[in-house]
Structures are given as C-alpha cells and as structure tokens.
CSV table of C-alpha atoms and ligand atoms in Angstrom, one decimal:
chain,number,residue,atom,x,y,z
A,1,MET,CA,132.7,70.6,74.2
A,2,SER,CA,135.8,68.3,75.2
A,3,ILE,CA,135.4,65.4,77.6
A,4,LYS,CA,138.6,64.8,79.4
A,5,THR,CA,137.0,63.4,82.6
A,6,ILE,CA,133.8,60.9,82.8
A,7,GLY,CA,131.6,59.7,85.9
A,8,LEU,CA,130.4,56.0,85.6
A,9,LEU,CA,127.6,54.9,87.8
A,10,THR,CA,125.4,52.0,88.2
A,11,SER,CA,121.8,53.1,89.6
A,12,GLY,CA,118.3,50.6,90.4
A,13,GLY,CA,118.0,47.2,90.5
A,14,ASP,CA,121.6,45.4,89.9
A,15,SER,CA,122.0,43.1,87.3
A,16,PRO,CA,124.2,40.6,85.5
A,17,GLY,CA,126.6,41.6,83.1
A,18,MET,CA,126.6,45.3,84.6
A,19,ASN,CA,130.8,44.3,85.6
A,20,ALA,CA,131.3,43.3,81.7
A,21,CYS,CA,129.8,46.7,80.8
A,22,ILE,CA,131.8,48.4,83.8
A,23,ARG,CA,134.8,47.0,82.6
A,24,ALA,CA,134.1,47.9,78.7
A,25,VAL,CA,133.6,51.7,79.4
A,26,VAL,CA,136.8,52.0,82.0
A,27,ARG,CA,139.0,50.3,79.2
A,28,THR,CA,137.5,51.6,76.2
A,29,ALA,CA,137.6,55.6,78.0
A,30,ILE,CA,140.9,55.0,79.1
A,31,SER,CA,142.5,54.0,75.2
A,32,LYS,CA,141.0,57.5,74.0
A,33,GLY,CA,142.7,58.9,77.0
A,34,VAL,CA,140.2,60.0,78.8
A,35,THR,CA,140.2,59.5,82.7
A,36,VAL,CA,137.1,57.6,84.2
A,37,LYS,CA,136.2,57.8,88.1
A,38,GLY,CA,133.6,55.2,89.7
A,39,VAL,CA,130.4,56.9,91.2
A,40,LYS,CA,129.6,53.9,94.4
A,41,TYR,CA,126.2,53.1,95.1
A,42,GLY,CA,124.3,55.4,91.9
A,43,TYR,CA,123.1,58.9,92.2
A,44,GLN,CA,123.1,58.5,96.3
A,45,GLY,CA,126.7,58.4,95.9
A,46,LEU,CA,127.1,61.4,93.7
A,47,ILE,CA,125.5,63.2,96.8
A,48,ASP,CA,127.8,61.6,99.6
A,49,ASN,CA,130.8,61.9,97.1
A,50,ASN,CA,131.5,58.3,96.9
A,51,ILE,CA,133.7,58.9,93.9
A,52,GLY,CA,137.3,57.6,93.2
A,53,ASP,CA,139.3,56.7,90.2
A,54,LEU,CA,138.9,53.6,88.1
A,55,SER,CA,141.7,51.8,86.6
A,56,SER,CA,142.0,49.6,84.2
A,57,LYS,CA,143.7,46.9,86.7
A,58,ASP,CA,139.9,47.9,88.7
A,59,VAL,CA,138.1,46.3,86.1
A,60,SER,CA,140.0,42.8,85.5
A,61,ASN,CA,138.4,40.0,86.6
A,62,ILE,CA,134.7,41.2,86.6
A,63,ILE,CA,133.3,40.1,83.4
A,64,GLN,CA,132.0,36.6,84.6
A,65,ARG,CA,131.0,38.3,87.6
A,66,GLY,CA,127.2,39.4,88.5
A,67,GLY,CA,126.3,42.3,90.7
A,68,THR,CA,127.9,45.4,90.4
A,69,ILE,CA,131.0,46.4,91.8
A,70,LEU,CA,130.2,50.0,91.8
A,71,LYS,CA,127.2,49.0,94.2
A,72,THR,CA,123.8,50.2,93.5
A,73,SER,CA,120.9,52.1,95.2
A,74,ARG,CA,117.5,53.7,94.7
A,75,SER,CA,118.3,57.2,95.9
A,76,LYS,CA,115.4,58.9,97.6
A,77,GLU,CA,117.3,62.0,98.0
A,78,PHE,CA,118.5,62.4,94.4
A,79,PRO,CA,115.3,63.8,93.1
A,80,THR,CA,115.1,66.9,95.4
A,81,LYS,CA,116.9,70.2,94.4
A,82,GLU,CA,119.3,70.1,97.5
A,83,GLY,CA,119.7,66.9,96.1
A,84,MET,CA,120.5,67.2,92.2
A,85,GLN,CA,122.4,70.3,94.1
A,86,LYS,CA,125.5,68.3,96.3
A,87,ALA,CA,125.8,66.0,93.2
A,88,LEU,CA,126.7,68.8,90.6
A,89,ASN,CA,129.1,70.3,93.6
A,90,ASN,CA,130.6,67.0,94.0
A,91,LEU,CA,130.6,66.3,90.0
A,92,LYS,CA,132.0,70.1,89.8
A,93,LYS,CA,134.8,69.0,92.6
A,94,ALA,CA,135.7,66.2,91.2
A,95,GLU,CA,136.4,67.6,87.4
A,96,ILE,CA,133.7,65.6,85.7
A,97,ASP,CA,132.8,66.3,82.2
A,98,ALA,CA,129.8,64.0,81.7
A,99,VAL,CA,128.0,60.6,83.1
A,100,ILE,CA,127.5,57.0,81.5
A,101,ALA,CA,124.4,55.6,83.9
A,102,ILE,CA,123.7,52.1,83.8
A,103,GLY,CA,120.7,51.2,84.8
A,104,GLY,CA,117.1,51.2,84.3
A,105,ASP,CA,113.4,53.3,83.7
A,106,GLY,CA,114.4,55.5,87.0
A,107,THR,CA,118.0,55.9,86.2
A,108,PHE,CA,117.0,57.6,82.9
A,109,ARG,CA,114.2,59.7,84.3
A,110,GLY,CA,116.9,60.7,87.0
A,111,ALA,CA,119.4,61.3,84.3
A,112,ASN,CA,117.3,63.6,82.2
A,113,GLU,CA,115.8,65.5,85.3
A,114,PHE,CA,119.7,66.1,86.1
A,115,SER,CA,121.0,67.1,83.0
A,116,ALA,CA,118.1,69.8,82.7
A,117,PHE,CA,118.7,71.1,86.3
A,118,SER,CA,123.2,70.7,85.5
A,119,GLY,CA,124.1,70.8,81.8
A,120,ILE,CA,125.5,67.9,82.7
A,121,PRO,CA,125.3,65.8,79.6
A,122,PHE,CA,124.4,61.6,80.2
A,123,ILE,CA,124.9,59.0,78.1
A,124,GLY,CA,122.5,56.1,79.7
A,125,ILE,CA,123.1,52.4,78.9
A,126,PRO,CA,119.9,49.7,79.7
A,127,GLY,CA,121.2,47.7,82.7
A,128,THR,CA,117.8,45.9,84.4
A,129,ILE,CA,116.4,42.1,84.4
A,130,ASP,CA,113.2,43.6,83.4
A,131,ASN,CA,113.9,44.2,79.6
A,132,ASP,CA,111.2,47.1,80.1
A,133,LEU,CA,113.2,49.7,78.1
A,134,ALA,CA,112.7,51.0,74.6
A,135,GLY,CA,115.0,51.3,72.0
A,136,THR,CA,117.0,48.1,73.0
A,137,ASP,CA,116.1,44.7,72.1
A,138,TYR,CA,117.1,43.2,75.1
A,139,THR,CA,118.7,45.0,78.4
A,140,ILE,CA,121.9,44.0,80.3
A,141,GLY,CA,120.8,41.3,82.6
A,142,PHE,CA,117.7,40.1,81.1
A,143,ASP,CA,119.0,36.8,79.4
A,144,THR,CA,120.8,35.4,82.3
A,145,ALA,CA,117.4,36.5,85.0
A,146,VAL,CA,115.5,34.3,81.8
A,147,ASN,CA,117.7,31.7,81.8
A,148,THR,CA,117.5,31.6,86.3
A,149,ALA,CA,114.0,31.1,86.0
A,150,LEU,CA,114.1,28.8,83.1
A,151,ASP,CA,116.4,26.3,84.9
A,152,ALA,CA,114.0,26.8,87.9
A,153,ILE,CA,110.9,26.1,85.9
A,154,ASP,CA,112.2,22.8,84.7
A,155,LYS,CA,112.9,21.7,87.8
A,156,ILE,CA,109.9,22.2,89.6
A,157,ARG,CA,107.8,20.7,86.8
A,158,ASP,CA,110.1,17.2,87.8
A,159,THR,CA,108.3,17.6,91.6
A,160,ALA,CA,105.1,18.9,89.7
A,161,ASP,CA,105.1,16.0,87.2
A,162,SER,CA,105.6,13.5,90.2
A,163,HIS,CA,103.1,14.7,91.8
A,164,ASP,CA,100.5,15.8,89.5
A,165,ARG,CA,100.4,19.2,91.0
A,166,LEU,CA,100.0,22.9,89.5
A,167,PHE,CA,102.5,25.0,91.1
A,168,PHE,CA,102.2,28.8,90.1
A,169,ILE,CA,105.5,30.4,89.7
A,170,GLU,CA,106.0,33.6,90.6
A,171,VAL,CA,109.0,35.3,88.5
A,172,MET,CA,110.1,39.1,88.9
A,173,GLY,CA,109.1,41.7,86.6
A,174,ARG,CA,107.0,44.6,89.0
A,175,ASP,CA,106.0,46.6,85.5
A,176,ALA,CA,107.1,44.0,82.9
A,177,GLY,CA,106.0,40.5,81.5
A,178,TYR,CA,109.3,39.9,79.8
A,179,ILE,CA,110.6,37.4,82.0
A,180,ALA,CA,107.2,35.3,82.6
A,181,LEU,CA,107.0,35.7,78.8
A,182,TYR,CA,110.4,33.9,77.6
A,183,SER,CA,110.9,31.7,80.4
A,184,GLY,CA,107.2,30.9,80.4
A,185,LEU,CA,107.7,30.0,76.6
A,186,ALA,CA,110.8,28.3,77.0
A,187,GLY,CA,109.8,26.4,79.4
A,188,GLY,CA,106.4,24.9,78.4
A,189,ALA,CA,104.0,26.4,81.0
A,190,GLU,CA,100.5,26.0,80.6
A,191,ALA,CA,99.9,29.8,81.2
A,192,LEU,CA,101.2,32.9,82.1
A,193,VAL,CA,99.7,35.9,83.7
A,194,ILE,CA,101.7,39.2,83.1
A,195,PRO,CA,100.5,43.0,83.6
A,196,GLU,CA,101.0,44.0,79.8
A,197,THR,CA,97.2,42.1,79.6
A,198,PRO,CA,94.1,41.7,82.0
A,199,THR,CA,94.3,38.3,83.9
A,200,ASP,CA,90.3,36.8,83.6
A,201,ILE,CA,90.9,34.3,86.6
A,202,ASN,CA,87.6,32.1,85.2
A,203,GLN,CA,89.8,31.8,82.1
A,204,LEU,CA,93.1,31.2,83.5
A,205,ILE,CA,90.5,28.3,85.4
A,206,GLU,CA,88.9,27.3,82.2
A,207,THR,CA,92.3,26.1,80.3
A,208,LEU,CA,93.5,24.4,83.3
A,209,ARG,CA,90.5,22.6,83.4
A,210,CYS,CA,91.3,21.9,80.1
A,211,GLY,CA,94.9,20.1,81.0
A,212,TRP,CA,93.3,18.1,83.9
A,213,ALA,CA,90.9,16.9,81.6
A,214,ARG,CA,93.6,15.5,79.5
A,215,GLU,CA,95.1,14.0,82.2
A,216,LYS,CA,98.3,16.2,81.6
A,217,SER,CA,100.5,15.3,84.2
A,218,SER,CA,102.5,18.9,85.3
A,219,LYS,CA,101.1,21.9,84.9
A,220,ILE,CA,103.3,25.0,85.6
A,221,VAL,CA,101.7,28.7,85.3
A,222,VAL,CA,103.8,31.6,85.4
A,223,VAL,CA,103.2,34.6,87.0
A,224,ALA,CA,104.8,38.0,86.1
A,225,GLU,CA,105.3,39.7,90.3
A,226,GLY,CA,103.3,42.7,89.0
A,227,ASP,CA,100.0,41.0,87.4
A,228,ASP,CA,96.8,43.4,88.1
A,229,ALA,CA,95.5,40.2,89.7
A,230,GLY,CA,98.0,39.6,92.2
A,231,GLY,CA,101.2,37.5,92.9
A,232,ALA,CA,101.3,34.0,92.4
A,233,ASN,CA,100.2,33.4,96.7
A,234,GLU,CA,96.9,35.3,95.6
A,235,ILE,CA,96.3,34.1,92.2
A,236,ALA,CA,96.7,30.3,93.4
A,237,ILE,CA,94.2,30.7,96.5
A,238,LYS,CA,91.5,32.4,93.6
A,239,VAL,CA,92.1,29.4,91.5
A,240,LYS,CA,92.0,26.7,94.4
A,241,GLU,CA,89.1,28.4,95.6
A,242,GLN,CA,86.9,27.1,92.2
A,243,PHE,CA,89.0,24.5,91.1
A,244,SER,CA,89.3,23.0,94.7
A,245,GLU,CA,90.4,18.7,92.9
A,246,ILE,CA,93.3,20.0,91.9
A,247,GLU,CA,96.9,20.3,94.3
A,248,THR,CA,98.4,23.3,93.7
A,249,ARG,CA,102.2,24.7,95.2
A,250,VAL,CA,103.6,28.4,95.2
A,251,SER,CA,106.9,28.8,94.3
A,252,ILE,CA,108.5,32.4,94.4
A,253,LEU,CA,111.8,33.1,92.8
A,254,GLY,CA,112.6,35.7,93.8
A,255,HIS,CA,115.8,38.1,93.8
A,256,MET,CA,118.1,34.7,93.2
A,257,GLN,CA,116.9,35.9,89.2
A,258,ARG,CA,119.0,39.0,89.8
A,259,GLY,CA,122.3,37.6,90.8
A,260,GLY,CA,124.5,35.0,88.9
A,261,LYS,CA,127.1,34.5,86.2
A,262,PRO,CA,126.5,37.0,83.4
A,263,THR,CA,125.6,34.9,79.8
A,264,THR,CA,127.1,35.0,76.6
A,265,ILE,CA,124.4,37.1,75.8
A,266,ASP,CA,124.3,39.9,78.6
A,267,ARG,CA,128.0,39.5,78.5
A,268,LEU,CA,128.2,40.7,74.8
A,269,ASN,CA,125.6,43.3,74.7
A,270,ALA,CA,127.1,44.6,78.0
A,271,THR,CA,130.6,44.9,76.8
A,272,ARG,CA,129.4,46.2,72.9
A,273,MET,CA,127.3,49.1,74.7
A,274,GLY,CA,129.9,50.1,77.3
A,275,TYR,CA,132.0,50.3,74.2
A,276,ALA,CA,129.5,52.5,71.7
A,277,ALA,CA,128.6,54.6,75.0
A,278,ILE,CA,132.5,56.0,75.2
A,279,ASN,CA,132.4,56.6,71.4
A,280,ALA,CA,128.7,58.1,71.5
A,281,LEU,CA,129.9,60.5,74.2
A,282,LEU,CA,133.4,61.3,72.7
A,283,ALA,CA,131.2,61.9,69.4
A,284,GLY,CA,129.3,64.2,71.1
A,285,LYS,CA,126.0,62.5,71.7
A,286,GLN,CA,124.0,63.6,74.7
A,287,ASN,CA,121.1,62.2,77.1
A,288,VAL,CA,120.7,59.2,74.5
A,289,MET,CA,120.7,55.2,75.8
A,290,VAL,CA,122.7,53.1,73.7
A,291,GLY,CA,120.6,50.5,72.5
A,292,ILE,CA,121.1,47.3,70.2
A,293,VAL,CA,118.0,46.9,67.5
A,294,ASN,CA,118.3,44.2,64.9
A,295,ASN,CA,121.8,43.9,66.2
A,296,GLN,CA,123.1,47.4,65.2
A,297,VAL,CA,123.9,49.1,67.9
A,298,LEU,CA,121.8,52.5,68.3
A,299,TYR,CA,120.8,55.9,70.2
A,300,THR,CA,117.4,56.8,72.2
A,301,PRO,CA,116.9,60.3,73.5
A,302,LEU,CA,116.5,58.9,77.1
A,303,ALA,CA,113.1,60.8,77.8
A,304,ASN,CA,112.0,58.3,74.8
A,305,ALA,CA,113.4,55.2,76.0
A,306,VAL,CA,111.2,55.5,79.7
A,307,LYS,CA,108.4,56.2,77.7
A,308,LEU,CA,107.8,54.2,75.3
A,309,GLN,CA,107.2,50.7,76.4
A,310,PRO,CA,107.7,48.2,74.0
A,311,ASP,CA,105.2,46.2,73.0
A,312,ILE,CA,104.2,42.6,74.4
A,313,ASP,CA,104.8,40.2,71.4
A,314,ASN,CA,101.0,39.0,70.9
A,315,GLU,CA,102.2,36.2,68.6
A,316,LEU,CA,104.4,34.4,71.4
A,317,LEU,CA,101.4,35.1,73.9
A,318,GLU,CA,99.5,33.1,71.7
A,319,MET,CA,102.3,30.5,70.7
A,320,VAL,CA,101.5,29.7,74.6
A,321,ARG,CA,98.3,29.3,74.4
A,322,VAL,CA,98.4,26.9,71.4
A,323,LEU,CA,101.2,24.6,72.4
A,324,SER,CA,100.2,24.2,75.8
A,325,ALA,CA,97.4,22.4,74.1
B,401,LIG,O1,115.3,45.7,89.1
B,401,LIG,C1,114.0,45.4,88.6
B,401,LIG,C2,113.7,44.7,89.7
B,401,LIG,O2,114.1,43.3,89.6
B,401,LIG,C3,112.2,44.3,89.5
B,401,LIG,O3,111.8,43.0,88.7
B,401,LIG,C4,111.3,44.2,91.1
B,401,LIG,O4,110.1,44.7,91.2
B,401,LIG,C5,112.5,44.7,91.8
B,401,LIG,O5,113.3,45.6,90.9
B,401,LIG,C6,113.0,44.8,93.1
B,401,LIG,O6,113.3,45.7,93.7
B,401,LIG,P1,114.0,45.6,94.8
B,401,LIG,O7,115.4,44.4,94.9
B,401,LIG,O8,114.6,46.8,95.3
B,401,LIG,O9,112.6,45.0,96.3
C-alpha cells in the first residue's frame, strides 16, 4: 500500500518530548514526500474531525517545549463502535492512509482495536512519563519526569534534614513504579513503595526505625501513587500510628512531573523514534511500536507492547535497601 498522507496524534497523558517527536515525524515525512495531517485532542479529534495540515514551519520552535501542540485527551467515545465509525469516516474524508499515534498503553490498545475495525495501519511511538511499555528501554517523557521528581526530592531533603522529619513524597505512576524507583535511587531515599511489589507496612516501619536509631537526620520515603497500600497520605497515617515519636510530613508532586522542558535524553529519543516511525511506515511495517533497546531502534507489535509489562529490576530495589543503611 502506498502511503501519501498520514495522520499524527498524541493521546492519553501528555509527556515532555512529545513536541520534539511531532517535529521529527513531520519533517521526516515531508522530506520523503509524505503529507502530514495533525489530529487535535487525540482520538477524540478523529471523531470530531479536528484535523488540519501540518507544515515544516508549524513545528518550528517546539523542540524545547513540554506538553503537546496537538493537544491530547482520553476519549471515552473512541472505543465504541459509533465512535470508531465516525473516526473512520473522517480519516477517509481527509484521505489519510495511516496514523502515527504518540502515547501510552491506552493509546496503543485504541490503535489496535481501531486498526482491526478499519484496516488503517498504525505506528505507535511510546510517549508517557510512566515508562511502563515493553519493547523500549525508555518512553518519551520519563527522563524529564524523573529529573523533576529528583529535583523536588533534593529540595525536600534540605528541609527534612533541618527539622529531623520523615517525608513521604508521592510521585506519579498509577500502575508503575519506575519514576519512584529511579528518582528514589538517585535521590538517596530510605525506602520505596511501588505497585510492582507488595507493601509490608511493618517492614517499612522497621526500616525507618533502624534509620532513626542511627540518628539519620533526613528520611525520605518515595511512594508511587498507585501502591497497593495507598498513596503517601494513607501510608504516612499507617506509619505514624505505630511510630508516633517521629514527625512526618507528606508532599505530593502531582502534575508538575508531566510538564517542563524535555531533557536531552527525551529530545534525542523522541527525535530518533519520530524519524524511525516514518521510515517504518514507508517500509511497510504496520501496527508496531517503535522503541529503543540497548541504543538500537526496534519494533514491537502494539499488542505485545501493552501486554508484556517490563519487569522492575530487583537489583535496583535491593540497592535502595543496601544504600539507605
Ligand atoms: O500519563 C500517565 C499519568 O501521568 C500517570 O502517571 C497518572 O496516574 C495519570 O497519568 C494521571 O492522569 P490524569 O492527568 O488524567 O489525571
């Protein structure tokens, strides 16, 4: 099938570096004689016919900007039959031959279902701060989010140290503990609480008591928002119930982790993946996610990218335990 016009969209939670990726897709496509149409607000924009041409100039001066110039949403209508039919009608009207979707697991599930329904080929590019897709070492936005969290942890450590307080710092990650793991390890956290491993509050208190006994002045526990024992507020209450001597505070970092200037790593990955996505499409690849593993671009079927959750590296978890001594 010859690809003359592609649709480009961002969907789900935004992530820093999406704009760098949009720029790479648009300019690579144009260099190969392919027209790019930008779809605003992700899949919802397909349903609402929010589709317009994207030129090389439209993507100038965005490589350094967080967010997404294409806007994004989590469409409830798209997974319905009626929603998909409307989207297909609008794609046909715009003469779009294939779609490049930048997003996370929800985006790729949507792409798979819609492609089966419509026959329109998709290429996925992993853009989420959560880093929870198989088939790539890093998703676009993860490195920036970790650096934002780390900066906050360093600042909170100053005040934790001055007051001899225990801080529970909640980072994003509904189903994934990668931001917590990386920022916690790099920030010297005393303990981590993440959804991938069952949380034992008594064990956590034991670890914290050991630090207290050794008169550690600053104490930081990094909590991933989606932990089975609850968020930072709930965990702080549970700890305080049994460890009342210690003064505790909670800090929830929230959506600040989703914004900001993308780091060098995120811009490079975004650029490489955007470039590779067009080449993949023109080489006849369909319904795969572009990823970078061991510094090499590779392609994983969209269905596998969302199904196979990458394993948390247990050695990194062990390092947090050993190094917090
Ligand atoms: O995009 C991923 C993510 O940031 C998760 O870490 C978080 O749980 C979720 O999105 C929050 O989504 P929303 O901004 O829609 O509340």
